CSV table of C-alpha atoms and ligand atoms in Angstrom, one decimal:
chain,number,residue,atom,x,y,z
A,165,MET,CA,7.5,57.8,-1.0
A,166,GLU,CA,9.5,56.2,-3.8
A,167,ARG,CA,11.3,54.1,-1.1
A,168,ILE,CA,8.0,52.8,0.1
A,169,ILE,CA,7.0,51.9,-3.3
A,170,LEU,CA,10.2,50.1,-3.8
A,171,ILE,CA,9.9,48.1,-0.5
A,172,CYS,CA,6.3,47.1,-1.6
A,173,VAL,CA,7.6,45.9,-5.1
A,174,VAL,CA,10.5,43.8,-3.4
A,175,SER,CA,8.1,42.3,-0.8
A,176,THR,CA,5.6,41.5,-3.4
A,177,CYS,CA,8.3,39.8,-5.6
A,178,LEU,CA,9.5,37.8,-2.5
A,179,SER,CA,5.8,36.7,-1.8
A,180,VAL,CA,5.6,35.4,-5.4
A,181,VAL,CA,8.7,33.5,-5.1
A,182,HIS,CA,7.5,31.8,-2.0
A,183,ALA,CA,4.1,31.2,-3.3
A,184,GLN,CA,5.7,29.5,-6.3
A,185,LYS,CA,7.9,27.5,-4.2
A,186,PHE,CA,4.7,26.3,-2.3
A,187,LEU,CA,2.7,25.5,-5.3
A,188,PHE,CA,5.0,24.2,-7.8
A,189,SER,CA,7.0,21.7,-5.8
A,190,SER,CA,9.3,19.9,-8.3
A,191,ARG,CA,7.6,16.5,-7.6
A,192,TRP,CA,4.2,15.5,-6.7
A,193,GLY,CA,2.7,16.3,-3.3
A,194,PRO,CA,2.4,19.1,-0.9
A,195,ARG,CA,5.8,20.4,0.4
A,196,GLY,CA,5.3,18.7,4.0
A,197,TYR,CA,4.9,15.4,2.3
A,198,LYS,CA,8.1,16.0,0.1
A,199,GLU,CA,10.3,17.0,3.0
A,200,HIS,CA,9.1,14.0,4.9
A,201,GLU,CA,10.0,11.9,2.0
A,202,GLU,CA,13.5,13.4,1.7
A,203,ARG,CA,14.1,12.5,5.3
A,204,GLY,CA,14.1,9.0,3.9
A,205,ASP,CA,11.4,7.6,6.0
A,206,GLY,CA,8.8,7.1,3.3
A,207,THR,CA,6.8,3.8,3.1
A,208,ALA,CA,5.8,1.4,0.5
A,209,MET,CA,2.3,2.9,0.6
A,210,ASP,CA,3.7,6.3,0.0
A,211,GLU,CA,5.3,5.0,-3.3
A,212,ILE,CA,1.9,3.4,-4.2
A,213,ILE,CA,0.0,6.6,-3.6
A,214,LYS,CA,2.4,8.4,-5.9
A,215,ALA,CA,2.3,5.8,-8.6
A,216,ASN,CA,-1.5,5.7,-8.5
A,217,ALA,CA,-2.1,9.4,-8.0
A,218,PHE,CA,-2.6,10.3,-11.8
A,219,GLN,CA,-5.5,7.8,-12.2
A,220,GLY,CA,-8.3,10.2,-12.9
A,221,SER,CA,-10.4,8.3,-10.7
A,222,GLN,CA,-10.2,5.2,-8.8
A,223,VAL,CA,-11.7,3.2,-11.6
A,224,ILE,CA,-9.4,0.7,-13.4
A,225,ASP,CA,-12.1,-0.3,-15.9
A,226,GLY,CA,-15.9,-0.4,-16.1
A,227,SER,CA,-16.4,-3.2,-13.5
A,228,THR,CA,-13.4,-2.7,-11.4
A,229,ASN,CA,-12.3,-0.1,-9.1
A,230,LEU,CA,-9.7,0.6,-6.4
A,231,ARG,CA,-10.5,0.6,-2.8
A,232,GLU,CA,-8.1,2.1,-0.1
A,233,GLY,CA,-5.9,3.3,-2.9
A,234,ASP,CA,-4.7,-0.1,-4.4
A,235,ILE,CA,-7.0,-2.9,-3.7
A,236,ALA,CA,-9.0,-3.9,-6.8
A,237,VAL,CA,-12.7,-4.8,-6.3
A,238,SER,CA,-15.0,-6.0,-9.1
A,239,THR,CA,-18.6,-4.8,-8.8
A,240,GLY,CA,-19.6,-8.6,-9.0
A,241,ARG,CA,-21.0,-10.5,-6.0
A,242,ARG,CA,-18.1,-12.8,-5.5
A,243,SER,CA,-15.5,-10.0,-4.6
A,244,LYS,CA,-17.9,-8.6,-2.0
A,245,VAL,CA,-17.9,-12.0,-0.3
A,246,CYS,CA,-14.0,-12.0,-0.6
A,247,PHE,CA,-13.7,-8.5,0.9
A,248,ALA,CA,-15.8,-9.2,4.0
A,249,ARG,CA,-13.9,-12.4,4.9
A,250,THR,CA,-10.5,-13.4,3.6
A,251,CYS,CA,-10.1,-15.9,0.8
A,252,VAL,CA,-7.0,-17.9,1.5
A,253,TRP,CA,-4.9,-20.0,-0.9
A,254,PRO,CA,-5.1,-23.7,-0.4
A,255,LYS,CA,-2.4,-25.4,1.6
A,256,SER,CA,-0.4,-28.4,0.1
A,257,VAL,CA,0.0,-31.7,1.9
A,258,ASP,CA,3.7,-30.8,2.3
A,259,GLY,CA,2.7,-27.8,4.6
A,260,HIS,CA,3.5,-25.1,2.1
A,261,VAL,CA,1.1,-22.7,0.4
A,262,TYR,CA,2.0,-22.6,-3.3
A,263,ILE,CA,1.1,-19.6,-5.2
A,264,ALA,CA,1.4,-19.9,-8.8
A,265,TYR,CA,2.3,-16.9,-10.8
A,266,LYS,CA,2.7,-15.7,-14.4
A,267,MET,CA,4.8,-12.8,-15.3
A,268,SER,CA,4.5,-10.5,-18.3
A,269,PRO,CA,7.3,-10.9,-20.7
A,270,GLU,CA,7.5,-7.1,-21.0
A,271,TYR,CA,9.6,-7.0,-17.8
A,272,SER,CA,13.3,-6.6,-18.2
A,273,GLU,CA,15.7,-8.9,-16.4
A,274,ILE,CA,16.3,-6.5,-13.7
A,275,GLU,CA,12.6,-5.9,-13.0
A,276,THR,CA,12.0,-9.8,-13.0
A,277,LYS,CA,14.7,-10.0,-10.3
A,278,MET,CA,13.1,-7.3,-8.3
A,279,ILE,CA,9.6,-9.1,-8.5
A,280,LYS,CA,11.3,-12.2,-7.3
A,281,LYS,CA,13.0,-10.2,-4.4
A,282,GLY,CA,9.6,-9.0,-3.4
A,283,MET,CA,8.4,-12.7,-3.4
A,284,GLU,CA,11.3,-13.9,-1.3
A,285,ASN,CA,10.5,-11.2,1.2
A,286,ILE,CA,7.3,-13.1,1.8
A,287,GLU,CA,8.6,-16.5,1.6
A,288,LYS,CA,11.4,-15.9,4.3
A,289,ASP,CA,10.3,-17.4,7.6
A,290,THR,CA,6.8,-18.3,6.3
A,291,CYS,CA,5.4,-21.4,4.5
A,292,VAL,CA,4.2,-19.3,1.5
A,293,ARG,CA,6.0,-20.3,-1.8
A,294,PHE,CA,5.6,-18.6,-5.2
A,295,VAL,CA,6.1,-21.0,-8.1
A,296,PRO,CA,5.9,-20.4,-11.9
A,297,GLN,CA,2.4,-21.3,-13.2
A,298,THR,CA,2.3,-24.6,-15.1
A,299,HIS,CA,-1.0,-26.4,-14.8
A,300,GLN,CA,-2.6,-24.5,-11.9
A,301,ARG,CA,-6.0,-23.0,-12.6
A,302,ASP,CA,-5.7,-20.4,-9.9
A,303,TYR,CA,-2.8,-18.1,-10.3
A,304,ILE,CA,-1.7,-14.5,-10.1
A,305,ASP,CA,-0.9,-12.7,-13.4
A,306,ILE,CA,1.7,-10.0,-12.8
A,307,GLN,CA,1.4,-7.4,-15.6
A,308,GLN,CA,2.0,-3.7,-16.3
A,309,LYS,CA,-1.5,-2.2,-16.1
A,310,SER,CA,-1.9,1.3,-14.9
A,311,GLY,CA,-0.5,1.8,-11.4
A,312,CYS,CA,0.3,-0.7,-8.5
A,313,TRP,CA,-2.6,-2.8,-7.3
A,314,SER,CA,-3.8,-6.3,-6.4
A,315,TYR,CA,-7.1,-8.1,-5.8
A,316,LEU,CA,-7.7,-9.3,-2.2
A,317,GLY,CA,-7.0,-12.9,-1.4
A,318,ALA,CA,-7.5,-15.8,-3.6
A,319,ARG,CA,-10.4,-15.2,-6.0
A,320,GLY,CA,-10.1,-18.4,-8.1
A,321,GLY,CA,-8.8,-18.5,-11.6
A,322,ARG,CA,-6.5,-16.0,-13.0
A,323,GLN,CA,-6.1,-12.7,-11.1
A,324,THR,CA,-4.1,-9.8,-11.9
A,325,VAL,CA,-1.4,-8.0,-9.8
A,326,SER,CA,-0.5,-4.8,-11.7
A,327,LEU,CA,3.2,-3.6,-11.2
A,328,GLU,CA,3.7,-0.7,-13.5
A,329,SER,CA,7.3,0.1,-14.4
A,330,PRO,CA,9.1,2.1,-13.0
A,331,SER,CA,6.7,3.6,-10.5
A,332,CYS,CA,5.9,0.5,-8.6
A,333,PHE,CA,9.3,-1.0,-8.8
A,334,GLY,CA,10.4,-0.9,-5.1
A,335,ILE,CA,10.9,-4.2,-3.3
A,336,GLY,CA,8.6,-2.9,-0.5
A,337,VAL,CA,5.8,-2.0,-3.0
A,338,ILE,CA,5.9,-5.3,-4.7
A,339,SER,CA,5.7,-7.3,-1.3
A,340,HIS,CA,2.8,-5.0,-0.4
A,341,GLU,CA,0.8,-5.9,-3.4
A,342,PHE,CA,1.5,-9.7,-2.8
A,343,MET,CA,0.4,-9.3,0.8
A,344,HIS,CA,-3.1,-8.1,-0.6
A,345,ALA,CA,-3.1,-11.1,-2.9
A,346,LEU,CA,-2.5,-13.3,0.2
A,347,GLY,CA,-5.6,-11.7,1.8
A,348,PHE,CA,-4.3,-8.8,3.9
A,349,VAL,CA,-5.9,-5.4,4.0
A,350,HIS,CA,-4.1,-2.3,5.3
A,351,GLU,CA,-3.1,-2.3,8.9
A,352,GLN,CA,-5.0,1.0,9.7
A,353,SER,CA,-8.3,-0.4,8.4
A,354,ARG,CA,-8.5,-2.8,11.4
A,355,VAL,CA,-11.7,-2.5,13.3
A,356,ASP,CA,-9.8,-1.5,16.6
A,357,ARG,CA,-7.6,1.0,15.0
A,358,ASP,CA,-9.0,4.1,16.8
A,359,LYS,CA,-7.4,2.7,20.0
A,360,TYR,CA,-3.9,3.1,18.5
A,361,VAL,CA,-3.9,5.9,15.8
A,362,THR,CA,-5.9,9.2,15.3
A,363,VAL,CA,-7.1,9.7,11.7
A,364,MET,CA,-6.8,13.6,11.1
A,365,TRP,CA,-9.8,14.0,8.9
A,366,PRO,CA,-9.5,17.7,8.2
A,367,ASN,CA,-5.9,17.1,6.7
A,368,ILE,CA,-7.0,14.5,4.1
A,369,TRP,CA,-8.1,15.2,0.6
A,370,ARG,CA,-11.9,15.0,0.7
A,371,ASP,CA,-12.2,12.6,-2.2
A,372,ARG,CA,-10.0,10.2,-0.5
A,373,PHE,CA,-11.9,9.8,2.8
A,374,ARG,CA,-13.1,6.4,1.8
A,375,ASN,CA,-9.4,5.2,1.8
A,376,PHE,CA,-9.5,5.6,5.5
A,377,GLU,CA,-12.5,3.3,6.3
A,378,LYS,CA,-12.4,0.5,8.9
A,379,PHE,CA,-13.4,-3.0,8.2
A,380,LYS,CA,-14.3,-6.0,10.4
A,381,THR,CA,-11.1,-7.7,10.2
A,382,ASP,CA,-9.7,-10.9,11.7
A,383,ASN,CA,-6.7,-9.6,13.7
A,384,LEU,CA,-5.4,-13.1,14.3
A,385,ASN,CA,-4.9,-12.2,18.0
A,386,LEU,CA,-1.9,-10.2,17.0
A,387,PRO,CA,-1.2,-6.7,18.3
A,388,TYR,CA,-1.6,-3.6,16.2
A,389,ASP,CA,1.5,-3.3,14.0
A,390,TYR,CA,2.6,0.2,13.5
A,391,GLY,CA,5.5,-0.9,11.6
A,392,SER,CA,3.6,-3.1,9.1
A,393,ILE,CA,4.3,-2.9,5.4
A,394,MET,CA,0.6,-2.7,5.0
A,395,HIS,CA,0.3,0.5,7.2
A,396,PHE,CA,-0.2,3.8,5.6
A,397,GLY,CA,2.5,6.4,6.1
A,398,MET,CA,1.8,9.4,8.5
A,399,TYR,CA,1.2,11.8,5.4
A,400,ALA,CA,-1.0,9.4,3.3
A,401,TYR,CA,-3.3,11.4,1.2
A,402,SER,CA,-2.5,14.7,2.9
A,403,GLN,CA,-3.9,17.8,1.2
A,404,ASP,CA,-1.7,20.4,3.0
A,405,GLY,CA,1.4,18.6,4.1
A,406,LYS,CA,0.1,17.9,7.5
A,407,PRO,CA,-0.1,14.5,9.0
A,408,THR,CA,-3.2,12.4,8.3
A,409,ILE,CA,-2.6,9.5,10.7
A,410,VAL,CA,-0.9,10.2,14.0
A,411,PRO,CA,0.0,7.3,16.6
A,412,LYS,CA,-1.8,7.6,19.9
A,413,ASN,CA,0.3,8.4,22.9
A,414,SER,CA,3.8,8.6,21.3
A,415,LYS,CA,4.8,10.9,18.5
A,416,ASP,CA,8.0,8.9,18.1
A,417,ILE,CA,6.4,5.7,16.5
A,418,LYS,CA,7.2,5.3,12.9
A,419,LEU,CA,4.4,4.2,10.7
A,420,GLY,CA,4.7,1.7,7.9
A,421,GLN,CA,7.8,0.2,6.3
A,422,ALA,CA,9.7,0.9,3.2
A,423,LEU,CA,11.4,-2.3,2.2
A,424,SER,CA,10.4,-5.6,3.9
A,425,LEU,CA,7.8,-7.2,6.0
A,426,SER,CA,7.8,-6.5,9.8
A,427,HIS,CA,8.1,-9.3,12.3
A,428,ILE,CA,4.3,-9.1,12.9
A,429,ASP,CA,3.6,-9.3,9.1
A,430,LYS,CA,5.4,-12.6,9.2
A,431,LEU,CA,3.4,-13.8,12.1
A,432,LYS,CA,0.1,-12.7,10.3
A,433,ILE,CA,1.0,-14.9,7.4
A,434,ASN,CA,2.0,-17.9,9.5
A,435,ARG,CA,-1.3,-17.6,11.6
A,436,LEU,CA,-3.6,-17.1,8.6
A,437,TYR,CA,-2.0,-20.0,6.7
A,438,LYS,CA,-1.3,-22.1,9.8
A,439,CYS,CA,2.3,-22.6,8.9
A,440,GLY,CA,3.2,-25.3,11.4
A,441,GLY,CA,5.9,-24.6,13.8
A,442,LYS,CA,6.7,-21.1,12.3
A,443,ASP,CA,4.4,-19.1,14.6
A,444,ASP,CA,7.0,-18.0,17.0
A,445,ASN,CA,9.8,-17.2,14.6
B,233,ZN,ZN1,-2.2,-1.5,-0.4
């Protein structure tokens, strides 16, 4: 009898230890997510989800909230027009698309360098050029607000890109936010995405369902890009460590990108901004 009680006590202790391991993972996120992250195949969007996870709601301030996790949308009429059809930055007569920026003086020298690396990621093999703001009326204002987010496309006037330190300081994260500012939504928001990926609704946090909406996007006649820096990772917003987006037909396809733009991301920029002669790079 005593032995039976002892076995029960030991097994209860083991269960508690196991439950603690499950419930109190050292970092944010369910264990499946963490294990996935430790394999080193996390994406820029995984970092953004972590950085933005502690916003009590998706509201940045009274009139602005976050759509799809990191796209700022004002409740005003103008932004709705911008969300439905891309608002592009104007092209200069010399064939470049110049995007003026201002950077908060709060950033350290290293952070400033990283932001510039994120810009270079976009400039390489495209006609987009980021230039410090001087006289331009339309520009992006890079600041340390709460989390990592950007408005979509050119809105006219000053528009904020939030890169909070240190959580948003990965080069891939920085490039991802600038891609939103150029006018690109997340790859799995494409209207035709159900042909390429399966969204596993039962595995997603219920209050994040809206982050998986589809939009009537202009796909610029480019193929679905599983490896886009704008693609959610396989475990985005997972409530139980199980995948939330699974590629159709092949389990071996990797979703998303950690550091740089994919080849097709570059083509997207070159097609949307009609960068002459660069389309087939
Ligand atoms: Zn995003």
